[in-house]
Amino acid sequence: MAHLGFDALAYTRSWAAAWNAGDIEAVLVHFDDDVVFTSPLAAKVVADSGGIIRGKDALRRYWSAAVDRTPRPEFHLLSVCAGIDSLVIGFRNERGEERAEVLRFRDGLVIEGHGTYAVIAAADAR
């Protein structure tokens, strides 16, 4: 049983809808000012970041630059896994690539996030 203190499925649907609308601010409203976010894409988009983005303002700049590269993001939900203080959102992007967003919460806000890329797709894992 998850203990997040909110409806994980409703949160995830809202998260996907915000991304699909290109509304970065609607995504960021759930993030702490001191959030730390890691992503292989961040290493490519933000020079000298090493893929680690620190703080909500830096995350806003990174995501804005990333969306500029893909003007129409499309996130199709595949799975939602909830833990004590974490949420894992599995999705397929506009290129058909499987991804997972791993989010850790404190007091209802994301304090840590990790954008992850599939090494093996679920369909090929058997």
JSON list of C-alpha atoms in Angstrom, two decimals:
[
{"chain": "A", "resi": 1, "resn": "MET", "atom": "CA", "xyz": [0.00, 0.00, 0.00]},
{"chain": "A", "resi": 2, "resn": "ALA", "atom": "CA", "xyz": [1.43, 3.37, -1.02]},
{"chain": "A", "resi": 3, "resn": "HIS", "atom": "CA", "xyz": [1.67, 6.21, 1.50]},
{"chain": "A", "resi": 4, "resn": "LEU", "atom": "CA", "xyz": [2.16, 9.20, -0.77]},
{"chain": "A", "resi": 5, "resn": "GLY", "atom": "CA", "xyz": [-0.81, 11.05, 0.67]},
{"chain": "A", "resi": 6, "resn": "PHE", "atom": "CA", "xyz": [-2.41, 11.72, -2.70]},
{"chain": "A", "resi": 7, "resn": "ASP", "atom": "CA", "xyz": [-3.98, 9.80, -5.57]},
{"chain": "A", "resi": 8, "resn": "ALA", "atom": "CA", "xyz": [-0.97, 8.53, -7.56]},
{"chain": "A", "resi": 9, "resn": "LEU", "atom": "CA", "xyz": [-3.02, 7.70, -10.65]},
{"chain": "A", "resi": 10, "resn": "ALA", "atom": "CA", "xyz": [-4.71, 11.12, -10.74]},
{"chain": "A", "resi": 11, "resn": "TYR", "atom": "CA", "xyz": [-1.32, 12.80, -10.27]},
{"chain": "A", "resi": 12, "resn": "THR", "atom": "CA", "xyz": [0.19, 10.76, -13.10]},
{"chain": "A", "resi": 13, "resn": "ARG", "atom": "CA", "xyz": [-2.67, 11.50, -15.49]},
{"chain": "A", "resi": 14, "resn": "SER", "atom": "CA", "xyz": [-2.33, 15.21, -14.71]},
{"chain": "A", "resi": 15, "resn": "TRP", "atom": "CA", "xyz": [1.46, 14.98, -15.18]},
{"chain": "A", "resi": 16, "resn": "ALA", "atom": "CA", "xyz": [1.06, 13.34, -18.62]},
{"chain": "A", "resi": 17, "resn": "ALA", "atom": "CA", "xyz": [-1.63, 15.83, -19.68]},
{"chain": "A", "resi": 18, "resn": "ALA", "atom": "CA", "xyz": [0.62, 18.76, -18.71]},
{"chain": "A", "resi": 19, "resn": "TRP", "atom": "CA", "xyz": [3.54, 17.33, -20.67]},
{"chain": "A", "resi": 20, "resn": "ASN", "atom": "CA", "xyz": [1.34, 16.58, -23.67]},
{"chain": "A", "resi": 21, "resn": "ALA", "atom": "CA", "xyz": [0.10, 20.18, -23.60]},
{"chain": "A", "resi": 22, "resn": "GLY", "atom": "CA", "xyz": [3.67, 21.45, -23.38]},
{"chain": "A", "resi": 23, "resn": "ASP", "atom": "CA", "xyz": [2.80, 23.14, -20.06]},
{"chain": "A", "resi": 24, "resn": "ILE", "atom": "CA", "xyz": [6.09, 22.98, -18.15]},
{"chain": "A", "resi": 25, "resn": "GLU", "atom": "CA", "xyz": [4.75, 25.26, -15.39]},
{"chain": "A", "resi": 26, "resn": "ALA", "atom": "CA", "xyz": [1.91, 22.80, -14.70]},
{"chain": "A", "resi": 27, "resn": "VAL", "atom": "CA", "xyz": [4.53, 20.07, -14.21]},
{"chain": "A", "resi": 28, "resn": "LEU", "atom": "CA", "xyz": [6.84, 22.26, -12.11]},
{"chain": "A", "resi": 29, "resn": "VAL", "atom": "CA", "xyz": [4.10, 23.27, -9.64]},
{"chain": "A", "resi": 30, "resn": "HIS", "atom": "CA", "xyz": [4.65, 19.88, -7.98]},
{"chain": "A", "resi": 31, "resn": "PHE", "atom": "CA", "xyz": [8.42, 20.35, -7.58]},
{"chain": "A", "resi": 32, "resn": "ASP", "atom": "CA", "xyz": [10.33, 21.70, -4.58]},
{"chain": "A", "resi": 33, "resn": "ASP", "atom": "CA", "xyz": [12.52, 24.77, -5.16]},
{"chain": "A", "resi": 34, "resn": "ASP", "atom": "CA", "xyz": [15.59, 22.69, -4.22]},
{"chain": "A", "resi": 35, "resn": "VAL", "atom": "CA", "xyz": [14.77, 19.66, -6.37]},
{"chain": "A", "resi": 36, "resn": "VAL", "atom": "CA", "xyz": [17.57, 17.58, -7.84]},
{"chain": "A", "resi": 37, "resn": "PHE", "atom": "CA", "xyz": [16.81, 15.95, -11.19]},
{"chain": "A", "resi": 38, "resn": "THR", "atom": "CA", "xyz": [19.00, 13.60, -13.21]},
{"chain": "A", "resi": 39, "resn": "SER", "atom": "CA", "xyz": [18.64, 12.57, -16.82]},
{"chain": "A", "resi": 40, "resn": "PRO", "atom": "CA", "xyz": [20.84, 11.32, -19.66]},
{"chain": "A", "resi": 41, "resn": "LEU", "atom": "CA", "xyz": [19.12, 13.93, -21.86]},
{"chain": "A", "resi": 42, "resn": "ALA", "atom": "CA", "xyz": [20.14, 16.70, -19.44]},
{"chain": "A", "resi": 43, "resn": "ALA", "atom": "CA", "xyz": [23.75, 15.74, -20.04]},
{"chain": "A", "resi": 44, "resn": "LYS", "atom": "CA", "xyz": [23.20, 16.52, -23.74]},
{"chain": "A", "resi": 45, "resn": "VAL", "atom": "CA", "xyz": [20.98, 19.60, -23.37]},
{"chain": "A", "resi": 46, "resn": "VAL", "atom": "CA", "xyz": [22.75, 21.40, -20.50]},
{"chain": "A", "resi": 47, "resn": "ALA", "atom": "CA", "xyz": [26.48, 21.68, -21.12]},
{"chain": "A", "resi": 48, "resn": "ASP", "atom": "CA", "xyz": [28.69, 20.75, -18.17]},
{"chain": "A", "resi": 49, "resn": "SER", "atom": "CA", "xyz": [25.74, 19.49, -16.09]},
{"chain": "A", "resi": 50, "resn": "GLY", "atom": "CA", "xyz": [26.83, 15.87, -16.11]},
{"chain": "A", "resi": 51, "resn": "GLY", "atom": "CA", "xyz": [23.11, 15.14, -16.37]},
{"chain": "A", "resi": 52, "resn": "ILE", "atom": "CA", "xyz": [22.36, 16.59, -12.92]},
{"chain": "A", "resi": 53, "resn": "ILE", "atom": "CA", "xyz": [20.03, 19.58, -12.65]},
{"chain": "A", "resi": 54, "resn": "ARG", "atom": "CA", "xyz": [19.81, 21.36, -9.29]},
{"chain": "A", "resi": 55, "resn": "GLY", "atom": "CA", "xyz": [16.89, 23.62, -8.38]},
{"chain": "A", "resi": 56, "resn": "LYS", "atom": "CA", "xyz": [13.49, 24.38, -9.86]},
{"chain": "A", "resi": 57, "resn": "ASP", "atom": "CA", "xyz": [14.71, 27.33, -11.94]},
{"chain": "A", "resi": 58, "resn": "ALA", "atom": "CA", "xyz": [17.46, 25.25, -13.54]},
{"chain": "A", "resi": 59, "resn": "LEU", "atom": "CA", "xyz": [14.95, 22.45, -14.14]},
{"chain": "A", "resi": 60, "resn": "ARG", "atom": "CA", "xyz": [12.63, 24.93, -15.87]},
{"chain": "A", "resi": 61, "resn": "ARG", "atom": "CA", "xyz": [15.48, 26.07, -18.16]},
{"chain": "A", "resi": 62, "resn": "TYR", "atom": "CA", "xyz": [16.49, 22.47, -18.94]},
{"chain": "A", "resi": 63, "resn": "TRP", "atom": "CA", "xyz": [12.95, 21.32, -19.72]},
{"chain": "A", "resi": 64, "resn": "SER", "atom": "CA", "xyz": [12.29, 24.43, -21.84]},
{"chain": "A", "resi": 65, "resn": "ALA", "atom": "CA", "xyz": [15.42, 23.75, -23.87]},
{"chain": "A", "resi": 66, "resn": "ALA", "atom": "CA", "xyz": [14.51, 20.05, -24.20]},
{"chain": "A", "resi": 67, "resn": "VAL", "atom": "CA", "xyz": [10.95, 20.86, -25.35]},
{"chain": "A", "resi": 68, "resn": "ASP", "atom": "CA", "xyz": [12.41, 23.26, -27.93]},
{"chain": "A", "resi": 69, "resn": "ARG", "atom": "CA", "xyz": [14.13, 20.19, -29.43]},
{"chain": "A", "resi": 70, "resn": "THR", "atom": "CA", "xyz": [10.85, 18.24, -29.47]},
{"chain": "A", "resi": 71, "resn": "PRO", "atom": "CA", "xyz": [8.11, 20.80, -29.91]},
{"chain": "A", "resi": 72, "resn": "ARG", "atom": "CA", "xyz": [5.29, 18.31, -29.44]},
{"chain": "A", "resi": 73, "resn": "PRO", "atom": "CA", "xyz": [6.03, 15.87, -26.63]},
{"chain": "A", "resi": 74, "resn": "GLU", "atom": "CA", "xyz": [3.63, 12.94, -26.40]},
{"chain": "A", "resi": 75, "resn": "PHE", "atom": "CA", "xyz": [3.68, 10.82, -23.28]},
{"chain": "A", "resi": 76, "resn": "HIS", "atom": "CA", "xyz": [1.55, 7.67, -23.39]},
{"chain": "A", "resi": 77, "resn": "LEU", "atom": "CA", "xyz": [1.23, 6.11, -19.94]},
{"chain": "A", "resi": 78, "resn": "LEU", "atom": "CA", "xyz": [2.31, 2.48, -19.59]},
{"chain": "A", "resi": 79, "resn": "SER", "atom": "CA", "xyz": [2.47, 2.00, -15.82]},
{"chain": "A", "resi": 80, "resn": "VAL", "atom": "CA", "xyz": [2.31, 3.71, -12.45]},
{"chain": "A", "resi": 81, "resn": "CYS", "atom": "CA", "xyz": [4.08, 2.30, -9.40]},
{"chain": "A", "resi": 82, "resn": "ALA", "atom": "CA", "xyz": [3.74, 4.00, -6.02]},
{"chain": "A", "resi": 83, "resn": "GLY", "atom": "CA", "xyz": [5.85, 3.52, -2.91]},
{"chain": "A", "resi": 84, "resn": "ILE", "atom": "CA", "xyz": [6.14, 5.10, 0.51]},
{"chain": "A", "resi": 85, "resn": "ASP", "atom": "CA", "xyz": [7.53, 8.39, -0.79]},
{"chain": "A", "resi": 86, "resn": "SER", "atom": "CA", "xyz": [8.08, 7.63, -4.45]},
{"chain": "A", "resi": 87, "resn": "LEU", "atom": "CA", "xyz": [6.30, 7.28, -7.74]},
{"chain": "A", "resi": 88, "resn": "VAL", "atom": "CA", "xyz": [7.54, 5.58, -10.92]},
{"chain": "A", "resi": 89, "resn": "ILE", "atom": "CA", "xyz": [5.78, 6.62, -14.10]},
{"chain": "A", "resi": 90, "resn": "GLY", "atom": "CA", "xyz": [6.33, 4.36, -17.10]},
{"chain": "A", "resi": 91, "resn": "PHE", "atom": "CA", "xyz": [5.52, 5.92, -20.46]},
{"chain": "A", "resi": 92, "resn": "ARG", "atom": "CA", "xyz": [6.24, 5.81, -24.16]},
{"chain": "A", "resi": 93, "resn": "ASN", "atom": "CA", "xyz": [7.30, 9.06, -25.82]},
{"chain": "A", "resi": 94, "resn": "GLU", "atom": "CA", "xyz": [6.45, 10.50, -29.25]},
{"chain": "A", "resi": 95, "resn": "ARG", "atom": "CA", "xyz": [9.23, 8.39, -30.83]},
{"chain": "A", "resi": 96, "resn": "GLY", "atom": "CA", "xyz": [7.85, 5.17, -29.33]},
{"chain": "A", "resi": 97, "resn": "GLU", "atom": "CA", "xyz": [10.71, 4.91, -26.83]},
{"chain": "A", "resi": 98, "resn": "GLU", "atom": "CA", "xyz": [9.99, 3.57, -23.35]},
{"chain": "A", "resi": 99, "resn": "ARG", "atom": "CA", "xyz": [10.95, 5.79, -20.44]},
{"chain": "A", "resi": 100, "resn": "ALA", "atom": "CA", "xyz": [10.34, 5.95, -16.72]},
{"chain": "A", "resi": 101, "resn": "GLU", "atom": "CA", "xyz": [10.26, 8.97, -14.47]},
{"chain": "A", "resi": 102, "resn": "VAL", "atom": "CA", "xyz": [11.22, 8.18, -10.88]},
{"chain": "A", "resi": 103, "resn": "LEU", "atom": "CA", "xyz": [9.98, 10.84, -8.46]},
{"chain": "A", "resi": 104, "resn": "ARG", "atom": "CA", "xyz": [10.62, 11.09, -4.72]},
{"chain": "A", "resi": 105, "resn": "PHE", "atom": "CA", "xyz": [8.31, 13.28, -2.63]},
{"chain": "A", "resi": 106, "resn": "ARG", "atom": "CA", "xyz": [8.42, 15.13, 0.66]},
{"chain": "A", "resi": 107, "resn": "ASP", "atom": "CA", "xyz": [5.44, 17.11, 1.93]},
{"chain": "A", "resi": 108, "resn": "GLY", "atom": "CA", "xyz": [3.65, 16.60, -1.39]},
{"chain": "A", "resi": 109, "resn": "LEU", "atom": "CA", "xyz": [6.45, 18.03, -3.56]},
{"chain": "A", "resi": 110, "resn": "VAL", "atom": "CA", "xyz": [9.06, 16.29, -5.70]},
{"chain": "A", "resi": 111, "resn": "ILE", "atom": "CA", "xyz": [12.46, 16.66, -4.05]},
{"chain": "A", "resi": 112, "resn": "GLU", "atom": "CA", "xyz": [14.29, 14.26, -6.34]},
{"chain": "A", "resi": 113, "resn": "GLY", "atom": "CA", "xyz": [13.59, 13.01, -9.84]},
{"chain": "A", "resi": 114, "resn": "HIS", "atom": "CA", "xyz": [15.27, 10.76, -12.34]},
{"chain": "A", "resi": 115, "resn": "GLY", "atom": "CA", "xyz": [14.51, 10.48, -16.03]},
{"chain": "A", "resi": 116, "resn": "THR", "atom": "CA", "xyz": [15.42, 6.94, -17.08]},
{"chain": "A", "resi": 117, "resn": "TYR", "atom": "CA", "xyz": [15.63, 5.21, -20.43]},
{"chain": "A", "resi": 118, "resn": "ALA", "atom": "CA", "xyz": [14.71, 1.60, -21.18]},
{"chain": "A", "resi": 119, "resn": "VAL", "atom": "CA", "xyz": [17.64, -0.73, -21.65]},
{"chain": "A", "resi": 120, "resn": "ILE", "atom": "CA", "xyz": [15.20, -3.41, -22.77]},
{"chain": "A", "resi": 121, "resn": "ALA", "atom": "CA", "xyz": [11.58, -2.73, -23.69]},
{"chain": "A", "resi": 122, "resn": "ALA", "atom": "CA", "xyz": [8.88, -4.56, -21.74]},
{"chain": "A", "resi": 123, "resn": "ALA", "atom": "CA", "xyz": [7.75, -6.37, -24.89]},
{"chain": "A", "resi": 124, "resn": "ASP", "atom": "CA", "xyz": [11.28, -7.75, -25.35]},
{"chain": "A", "resi": 125, "resn": "ALA", "atom": "CA", "xyz": [11.93, -8.67, -21.71]},
{"chain": "A", "resi": 126, "resn": "ARG", "atom": "CA", "xyz": [10.41, -12.16, -21.88]}
]
